[in-house]
Amino acid sequence: MSTTLVIGALGQIGSDLVPALARQDGAAQVIAADVRLPGPALNVPFELLDCTDADSLHALVVRREVGTIYHLAALLSASAEERPHAAWRLNMNGLLTVLEEARLGGCRLFVPSSVAAFGPLTPVHAPQDTVQRPVSMYGVTKVSGELLCDYYAAHFGLDVRGLRYPGLISSSAPPGGGTTDYAVEIFHAALEHGHYTCFLRPDTRLPMMYMPDAIRATLELMRADPKQWRHRNAFNVQALSFTPQELADAIQRHLPGFTMRYEPDPVRQAIADSWPQSTDDSAARSEWGWQPAYDLERLCADMLERLRSLTPALQGHHYAK
Ligand code: NAD
Ligand code: AKB
């Protein structure tokens, strides 16, 4: 049986995707790869890999008999705006290297896009197929990546699939330098300090999703039969749409003493203002049956419970009652 390789496995998504794949296929079948070393908790085989190094990637794919690749290595929106050339090198050269290896090695491939692939001309409720024209470097690489994946599917018959993830909220690993990171930081700050200073304006409405929904969407997409699909890459997947103020209100219902202050960061605010507020995911629903499970109330309750169990010291904290 061929193995599954997760590139960028130690990041926010990989930290939840790797255990989910290990539960689905068996731990020995999943290879985690990253440019940095893992902590002791990782319980699948690990490979140190720079995804822009074609020879090392090829050697790994052959040695481990890889049949499926999840390519998660990228610079996210805020980091990409700080280091635009590094973002282009990793997000585009890395993707091209992985696409070529998947083509030569006959691998199936998952490549995530993002709501960042949209721009200020996109309708606020973004259709599946619409004007994109993003203005951030991250968005430029995401829309280019979508097109490159479409090209490899159309011209080389590569089985490459993808989702436009919204901002993802999770408890297992910190977010990796994005504009939606506030929606993760706020939970840690609420439990540890009872207070959070938000880098976006209170009314900044963005599409969001809880990580268990994102992992399930990913696995369902990769298991689905694409014969009847009209789309293949970059499916919109909608779950939640909320503002920092609405998230703070939801957290306050669990932690009544929690307070929030706003100090908008001009760079991240401009990125957020260029993104849609929600997406039309009817293509994902009709083509492979996508259905989210978590609303904001359920997400808040689960996040707070998980973070308390991960950090026993928070259990006795007065904000955690
Ligand atoms: P992350 O920043 O948390 O993780 C990326 C991982 O890639 C890190 O562990 C990093 O060490 C690794 N990496 C960096 N350079 C590498 C290289 N050259 N070779 C191998 N590994 C390298 O990112 P994430 O949040 O897990 O996102 C994964 C993917 O999903 C990205 O393509 C991102 O654009 C996309 N996405 C994420 C979100 C989100 O909210 N997390 C939303 C939309 C799209
Ligand atoms: C980011 O904020 O950069 C990511 C994303 C929505 O792609 N979370």
Short mmCIF file of C-alpha atoms and ligand atoms in Angstrom, two decimals:
data_model
loop_
_atom_site.label_atom_id
_atom_site.label_comp_id
_atom_site.label_asym_id
_atom_site.label_seq_id
_atom_site.Cartn_x
_atom_site.Cartn_y
_atom_site.Cartn_z
CA MET A 1 0.00 0.00 0.00
CA SER A 2 1.37 3.45 -0.92
CA THR A 3 1.91 6.07 1.79
CA THR A 4 0.56 9.60 2.29
CA LEU A 5 3.04 12.48 2.58
CA VAL A 6 2.07 15.68 4.41
CA ILE A 7 4.42 18.58 3.53
CA GLY A 8 4.39 21.42 6.07
CA ALA A 9 3.05 18.88 8.56
CA LEU A 10 4.00 20.77 11.73
CA GLY A 11 1.89 23.86 11.00
CA GLN A 12 -1.63 24.73 12.11
CA ILE A 13 -3.47 22.45 9.66
CA GLY A 14 -0.88 19.66 9.59
CA SER A 15 -1.02 19.36 13.39
CA ASP A 16 -4.65 18.21 13.06
CA LEU A 17 -4.53 16.62 9.60
CA VAL A 18 -1.66 14.21 10.39
CA PRO A 19 -3.45 12.56 13.37
CA ALA A 20 -6.68 12.39 11.34
CA LEU A 21 -4.89 10.66 8.44
CA ALA A 22 -3.16 8.32 10.93
CA ARG A 23 -6.58 7.37 12.37
CA GLN A 24 -7.95 6.85 8.86
CA ASP A 25 -5.04 4.92 7.25
CA GLY A 26 -2.79 3.80 10.13
CA ALA A 27 0.19 5.74 11.56
CA ALA A 28 2.78 3.80 9.55
CA GLN A 29 1.11 4.94 6.30
CA VAL A 30 1.49 8.67 7.00
CA ILE A 31 4.80 10.52 6.54
CA ALA A 32 5.06 13.97 8.10
CA ALA A 33 7.60 16.34 6.49
CA ASP A 34 8.64 19.87 7.40
CA VAL A 35 11.67 22.22 7.31
CA ARG A 36 11.76 22.18 11.10
CA LEU A 37 12.03 19.34 13.58
CA PRO A 38 8.93 17.96 15.36
CA GLY A 39 8.27 17.76 19.08
CA PRO A 40 8.04 14.43 20.92
CA ALA A 41 4.24 14.13 20.46
CA LEU A 42 4.42 13.32 16.72
CA ASN A 43 3.60 9.63 16.33
CA VAL A 44 4.09 9.08 12.59
CA PRO A 45 7.37 8.79 10.62
CA PHE A 46 9.03 12.18 10.08
CA GLU A 47 11.25 13.52 7.27
CA LEU A 48 13.13 16.82 7.25
CA LEU A 49 12.30 18.38 3.86
CA ASP A 50 12.49 21.70 2.06
CA CYS A 51 9.68 21.42 -0.51
CA THR A 52 11.53 23.68 -2.97
CA ASP A 53 14.33 21.05 -3.19
CA ALA A 54 13.16 18.85 -6.08
CA ASP A 55 15.86 16.17 -5.68
CA SER A 56 15.20 15.64 -1.97
CA LEU A 57 11.44 15.53 -2.55
CA HIS A 58 11.86 13.01 -5.37
CA ALA A 59 14.15 10.78 -3.26
CA LEU A 60 11.64 10.87 -0.40
CA VAL A 61 8.66 10.05 -2.64
CA VAL A 62 10.50 7.05 -4.12
CA ARG A 63 11.95 5.77 -0.80
CA ARG A 64 8.65 6.05 1.09
CA GLU A 65 6.51 4.85 -1.86
CA VAL A 66 4.30 7.94 -1.63
CA GLY A 67 0.95 7.76 -3.46
CA THR A 68 -0.81 10.86 -2.07
CA ILE A 69 0.61 14.27 -1.10
CA TYR A 70 -1.00 16.97 1.04
CA HIS A 71 1.00 20.13 0.32
CA LEU A 72 0.58 22.57 3.23
CA ALA A 73 3.87 24.53 3.18
CA ALA A 74 3.25 28.24 2.54
CA LEU A 75 3.77 31.72 3.98
CA LEU A 76 0.40 33.07 5.16
CA SER A 77 -1.01 36.54 4.51
CA ALA A 78 0.64 38.72 7.17
CA SER A 79 4.05 37.00 6.85
CA ALA A 80 3.82 37.15 3.05
CA GLU A 81 3.17 40.90 3.16
CA GLU A 82 6.32 41.34 5.31
CA ARG A 83 8.42 39.11 3.02
CA PRO A 84 6.79 39.17 -0.44
CA HIS A 85 9.73 37.67 -2.36
CA ALA A 86 10.15 34.84 0.15
CA ALA A 87 6.38 34.25 -0.13
CA TRP A 88 6.57 33.99 -3.92
CA ARG A 89 9.56 31.59 -3.68
CA LEU A 90 7.89 29.26 -1.16
CA ASN A 91 4.26 29.50 -2.31
CA MET A 92 4.96 29.32 -6.05
CA ASN A 93 8.33 27.55 -6.49
CA GLY A 94 7.39 25.12 -3.73
CA LEU A 95 4.03 24.41 -5.37
CA LEU A 96 5.57 23.96 -8.83
CA THR A 97 8.16 21.54 -7.40
CA VAL A 98 5.45 19.50 -5.68
CA LEU A 99 3.18 19.52 -8.77
CA GLU A 100 6.06 18.25 -10.92
CA GLU A 101 6.91 15.50 -8.43
CA ALA A 102 3.24 14.46 -8.24
CA ARG A 103 3.07 14.37 -12.05
CA LEU A 104 6.29 12.34 -12.45
CA GLY A 105 5.53 10.05 -9.51
CA GLY A 106 1.84 9.55 -10.37
CA CYS A 107 0.73 10.87 -6.94
CA ARG A 108 -2.68 12.28 -6.01
CA LEU A 109 -2.31 15.79 -4.61
CA PHE A 110 -4.19 18.12 -2.24
CA VAL A 111 -3.32 21.84 -2.48
CA PRO A 112 -5.18 24.34 -0.28
CA SER A 113 -6.21 27.74 -1.52
CA SER A 114 -7.77 30.44 0.64
CA VAL A 115 -10.45 33.12 0.73
CA ALA A 116 -7.35 35.31 0.23
CA ALA A 117 -7.54 34.35 -3.47
CA PHE A 118 -10.40 36.89 -3.69
CA GLY A 119 -9.97 40.66 -3.79
CA PRO A 120 -11.79 43.98 -3.38
CA LEU A 121 -13.70 43.53 -6.68
CA THR A 122 -15.14 40.18 -5.53
CA PRO A 123 -18.77 40.36 -4.27
CA VAL A 124 -18.89 40.30 -0.42
CA HIS A 125 -20.63 36.90 -0.60
CA ALA A 126 -18.07 35.39 -2.96
CA PRO A 127 -19.44 33.08 -5.68
CA GLN A 128 -17.48 29.95 -6.64
CA ASP A 129 -16.57 31.36 -10.05
CA THR A 130 -16.11 35.13 -9.95
CA VAL A 131 -13.69 38.00 -10.36
CA GLN A 132 -10.72 37.43 -8.00
CA ARG A 133 -7.85 39.96 -8.49
CA PRO A 134 -6.41 39.81 -4.92
CA VAL A 135 -4.21 42.69 -3.74
CA SER A 136 -2.02 40.92 -1.13
CA MET A 137 1.08 38.93 -2.14
CA TYR A 138 -0.40 35.89 -0.37
CA GLY A 139 -3.58 36.26 -2.43
CA VAL A 140 -1.57 36.66 -5.63
CA THR A 141 0.21 33.36 -4.91
CA LYS A 142 -3.08 31.65 -3.99
CA VAL A 143 -4.92 32.62 -7.17
CA SER A 144 -1.82 31.74 -9.23
CA GLY A 145 -1.65 28.41 -7.42
CA GLU A 146 -5.30 27.67 -8.23
CA LEU A 147 -4.63 28.32 -11.93
CA LEU A 148 -1.44 26.24 -11.91
CA CYS A 149 -3.29 23.31 -10.33
CA ASP A 150 -6.08 23.63 -12.93
CA TYR A 151 -3.40 23.58 -15.64
CA TYR A 152 -1.79 20.39 -14.28
CA ALA A 153 -5.20 18.71 -14.05
CA ALA A 154 -6.23 19.75 -17.58
CA HIS A 155 -2.92 19.19 -19.40
CA PHE A 156 -1.28 16.34 -17.49
CA GLY A 157 -4.35 14.59 -16.06
CA LEU A 158 -3.00 15.11 -12.52
CA ASP A 159 -5.51 14.30 -9.77
CA VAL A 160 -5.02 17.56 -7.85
CA ARG A 161 -7.81 18.83 -5.61
CA GLY A 162 -8.22 21.81 -3.32
CA LEU A 163 -10.38 23.93 -1.04
CA ARG A 164 -10.48 27.66 -0.46
CA TYR A 165 -10.22 27.48 3.32
CA PRO A 166 -11.61 30.40 5.32
CA GLY A 167 -9.71 31.52 8.46
CA LEU A 168 -9.20 28.38 10.55
CA ILE A 169 -9.59 28.18 14.33
CA SER A 170 -7.90 25.38 16.25
CA SER A 171 -6.44 24.46 19.62
CA SER A 172 -3.63 22.04 18.64
CA ALA A 173 -1.09 24.44 17.12
CA PRO A 174 -0.64 28.20 16.87
CA PRO A 175 -1.64 29.90 13.60
CA GLY A 176 1.19 30.61 11.15
CA GLY A 177 1.19 34.38 10.51
CA GLY A 178 -2.21 35.14 9.00
CA THR A 179 -4.81 37.91 9.14
CA THR A 180 -7.39 35.66 10.82
CA ASP A 181 -4.97 34.67 13.64
CA TYR A 182 -6.86 36.95 16.04
CA ALA A 183 -9.67 34.38 16.16
CA VAL A 184 -7.27 31.83 17.70
CA GLU A 185 -5.20 34.20 19.87
CA ILE A 186 -8.38 35.54 21.48
CA PHE A 187 -9.17 32.17 23.11
CA HIS A 188 -5.70 31.79 24.64
CA ALA A 189 -5.73 35.40 25.85
CA ALA A 190 -9.26 35.07 27.25
CA LEU A 191 -8.30 32.05 29.35
CA GLU A 192 -4.85 33.27 30.41
CA HIS A 193 -5.43 37.02 30.93
CA GLY A 194 -9.19 37.65 30.66
CA HIS A 195 -8.35 40.29 28.05
CA TYR A 196 -7.36 40.54 24.38
CA THR A 197 -6.16 43.41 22.19
CA CYS A 198 -7.45 42.76 18.68
CA PHE A 199 -5.48 43.84 15.60
CA LEU A 200 -8.63 44.14 13.45
CA ARG A 201 -11.55 46.60 13.75
CA PRO A 202 -14.58 45.30 15.70
CA ASP A 203 -16.79 45.20 12.56
CA THR A 204 -14.41 43.23 10.29
CA ARG A 205 -16.57 40.36 9.07
CA LEU A 206 -14.63 37.40 7.62
CA PRO A 207 -15.36 33.79 6.65
CA MET A 208 -14.11 31.37 9.33
CA MET A 209 -14.22 27.64 10.12
CA TYR A 210 -13.44 25.40 13.07
CA MET A 211 -10.58 22.99 12.35
CA PRO A 212 -12.57 19.74 12.79
CA ASP A 213 -14.84 20.90 9.94
CA ALA A 214 -11.80 21.84 7.82
CA ILE A 215 -10.15 18.43 8.36
CA ARG A 216 -13.38 16.60 7.56
CA ALA A 217 -13.85 18.71 4.40
CA THR A 218 -10.29 17.87 3.33
CA LEU A 219 -10.66 14.12 3.86
CA GLU A 220 -14.13 14.04 2.26
CA LEU A 221 -12.85 15.92 -0.80
CA MET A 222 -9.95 13.48 -1.20
CA ARG A 223 -12.26 10.44 -0.84
CA ALA A 224 -14.93 11.75 -3.23
CA ASP A 225 -15.39 10.47 -6.77
CA PRO A 226 -14.60 13.38 -9.13
CA LYS A 227 -16.35 11.91 -12.20
CA GLN A 228 -19.34 14.27 -12.00
CA TRP A 229 -17.43 17.33 -10.72
CA ARG A 230 -17.60 20.63 -12.59
CA HIS A 231 -14.80 21.96 -10.38
CA ARG A 232 -11.70 20.23 -9.10
CA ASN A 233 -9.56 22.81 -7.33
CA ALA A 234 -10.36 25.66 -5.04
CA PHE A 235 -13.86 24.73 -3.87
CA ASN A 236 -15.41 27.42 -1.65
CA VAL A 237 -16.31 25.87 1.74
CA GLN A 238 -18.40 28.12 3.97
CA ALA A 239 -19.04 27.53 7.67
CA LEU A 240 -19.08 30.73 9.76
CA SER A 241 -18.97 34.45 9.15
CA PHE A 242 -18.40 36.72 12.15
CA THR A 243 -16.72 39.93 13.33
CA PRO A 244 -14.22 40.29 16.21
CA GLN A 245 -17.00 41.96 18.23
CA GLU A 246 -19.35 39.00 17.67
CA LEU A 247 -16.60 36.52 18.64
CA ALA A 248 -15.82 38.52 21.78
CA ASP A 249 -19.56 38.55 22.68
CA ALA A 250 -19.73 34.76 22.19
CA ILE A 251 -16.67 34.22 24.42
CA GLN A 252 -18.14 36.56 27.06
CA ARG A 253 -21.17 34.27 27.33
CA HIS A 254 -18.72 31.60 28.64
CA LEU A 255 -16.28 33.94 30.43
CA PRO A 256 -18.32 36.94 31.67
CA GLY A 257 -15.23 38.88 32.85
CA PHE A 258 -13.55 38.82 29.42
CA THR A 259 -12.77 42.22 27.86
CA MET A 260 -11.50 43.22 24.42
CA ARG A 261 -9.76 46.32 23.14
CA TYR A 262 -9.04 47.22 19.50
CA GLU A 263 -5.74 48.43 18.05
CA PRO A 264 -6.11 47.84 14.28
CA ASP A 265 -2.88 47.01 12.49
CA PRO A 266 -2.98 48.87 9.14
CA VAL A 267 -1.40 46.03 7.12
CA ARG A 268 -3.63 43.22 8.38
CA GLN A 269 -6.71 45.47 8.38
CA ALA A 270 -6.12 46.34 4.70
CA ILE A 271 -5.76 42.64 3.86
CA ALA A 272 -8.96 41.78 5.75
CA ASP A 273 -10.85 44.65 4.08
CA SER A 274 -9.93 43.19 0.67
CA TRP A 275 -11.44 39.76 1.44
CA PRO A 276 -15.10 38.70 1.11
CA GLN A 277 -17.27 38.31 4.21
CA SER A 278 -18.57 34.86 3.28
CA THR A 279 -18.49 32.47 0.34
CA ASP A 280 -21.10 30.65 -1.71
CA ASP A 281 -20.20 26.98 -1.32
CA SER A 282 -23.11 25.51 -3.30
CA ALA A 283 -20.62 23.82 -5.71
CA ALA A 284 -18.94 21.93 -2.82
CA ARG A 285 -22.38 21.03 -1.39
CA SER A 286 -23.78 19.72 -4.66
CA GLU A 287 -20.62 18.17 -6.17
CA TRP A 288 -19.28 16.22 -3.16
CA GLY A 289 -21.75 16.79 -0.33
CA TRP A 290 -20.00 19.39 1.85
CA GLN A 291 -21.88 20.29 5.04
CA PRO A 292 -20.35 22.18 8.03
CA ALA A 293 -21.10 20.97 11.56
CA TYR A 294 -19.89 23.74 13.91
CA ASP A 295 -21.69 27.03 14.54
CA LEU A 296 -20.12 29.81 16.62
CA GLU A 297 -21.61 28.67 19.94
CA ARG A 298 -20.44 25.08 19.49
CA LEU A 299 -16.99 26.25 18.35
CA CYS A 300 -16.54 28.49 21.42
CA ALA A 301 -17.61 25.80 23.87
CA ASP A 302 -15.32 23.20 22.28
CA MET A 303 -12.28 25.54 21.96
CA LEU A 304 -12.50 26.62 25.59
CA GLU A 305 -12.92 23.04 26.80
CA ARG A 306 -9.97 21.79 24.72
CA LEU A 307 -7.66 24.64 25.75
CA ARG A 308 -8.49 24.09 29.42
CA SER A 309 -7.71 20.38 29.11
CA LEU A 310 -4.41 21.14 27.30
CA THR A 311 -3.38 23.66 29.98
CA PRO A 312 -4.31 22.27 33.41
CA ALA A 313 -3.17 25.52 35.08
CA LEU A 314 -6.11 27.30 33.40
CA GLN A 315 -8.66 25.03 35.06
CA GLY A 316 -8.50 26.91 38.32
CA HIS A 317 -8.22 30.35 36.70
CA HIS A 318 -11.08 32.67 37.59
CA TYR A 319 -11.83 33.38 33.90
CA ALA A 320 -12.15 29.66 33.23
CA LYS A 321 -15.17 29.21 35.49
P1 NAD B 1 1.40 27.13 8.83
O1 NAD B 1 2.18 28.36 8.56
O2 NAD B 1 0.82 26.94 10.18
O3 NAD B 1 2.27 25.85 8.49
C1 NAD B 1 3.11 25.77 7.36
C2 NAD B 1 4.19 24.74 7.66
O4 NAD B 1 5.04 24.67 6.51
C3 NAD B 1 5.08 25.12 8.85
O5 NAD B 1 5.17 24.04 9.76
C4 NAD B 1 6.44 25.40 8.21
O6 NAD B 1 7.54 25.02 9.03
C5 NAD B 1 6.37 24.54 6.95
N1 NAD B 1 7.27 25.00 5.90
C6 NAD B 1 7.67 26.27 5.64
N2 NAD B 1 8.53 26.28 4.61
C7 NAD B 1 8.67 25.00 4.21
C8 NAD B 1 9.44 24.37 3.19
N3 NAD B 1 10.24 25.07 2.37
N4 NAD B 1 9.36 23.02 3.06
C9 NAD B 1 8.58 22.29 3.89
N5 NAD B 1 7.84 22.83 4.89
C10 NAD B 1 7.89 24.18 5.03
O7 NAD B 1 0.25 27.06 7.71
P2 NAD B 1 -1.19 26.38 7.85
O8 NAD B 1 -2.08 27.33 8.55
O9 NAD B 1 -1.05 24.99 8.34
O10 NAD B 1 -1.63 26.40 6.31
C11 NAD B 1 -1.40 25.33 5.44
C12 NAD B 1 -1.92 25.69 4.07
O11 NAD B 1 -3.31 26.00 4.16
C13 NAD B 1 -1.25 26.90 3.42
O12 NAD B 1 -1.19 26.72 2.03
C14 NAD B 1 -2.20 28.03 3.73
O13 NAD B 1 -2.11 29.05 2.78
C15 NAD B 1 -3.53 27.31 3.64
N6 NAD B 1 -4.58 27.99 4.39
C16 NAD B 1 -4.52 28.09 5.74
C17 NAD B 1 -5.52 28.76 6.43
C18 NAD B 1 -5.51 28.90 7.93
O14 NAD B 1 -6.36 29.63 8.48
N7 NAD B 1 -4.62 28.21 8.64
C19 NAD B 1 -6.59 29.34 5.72
C20 NAD B 1 -6.59 29.27 4.33
C21 NAD B 1 -5.59 28.57 3.67
C1 AKB B 2 -4.59 34.04 6.69
O1 AKB B 2 -5.19 34.81 7.46
O2 AKB B 2 -3.61 34.38 6.01
C2 AKB B 2 -5.12 32.63 6.55
C3 AKB B 2 -6.02 32.53 5.38
C4 AKB B 2 -7.44 32.93 5.51
O3 AKB B 2 -5.61 32.14 4.32
N1 AKB B 2 -5.72 32.25 7.77
#
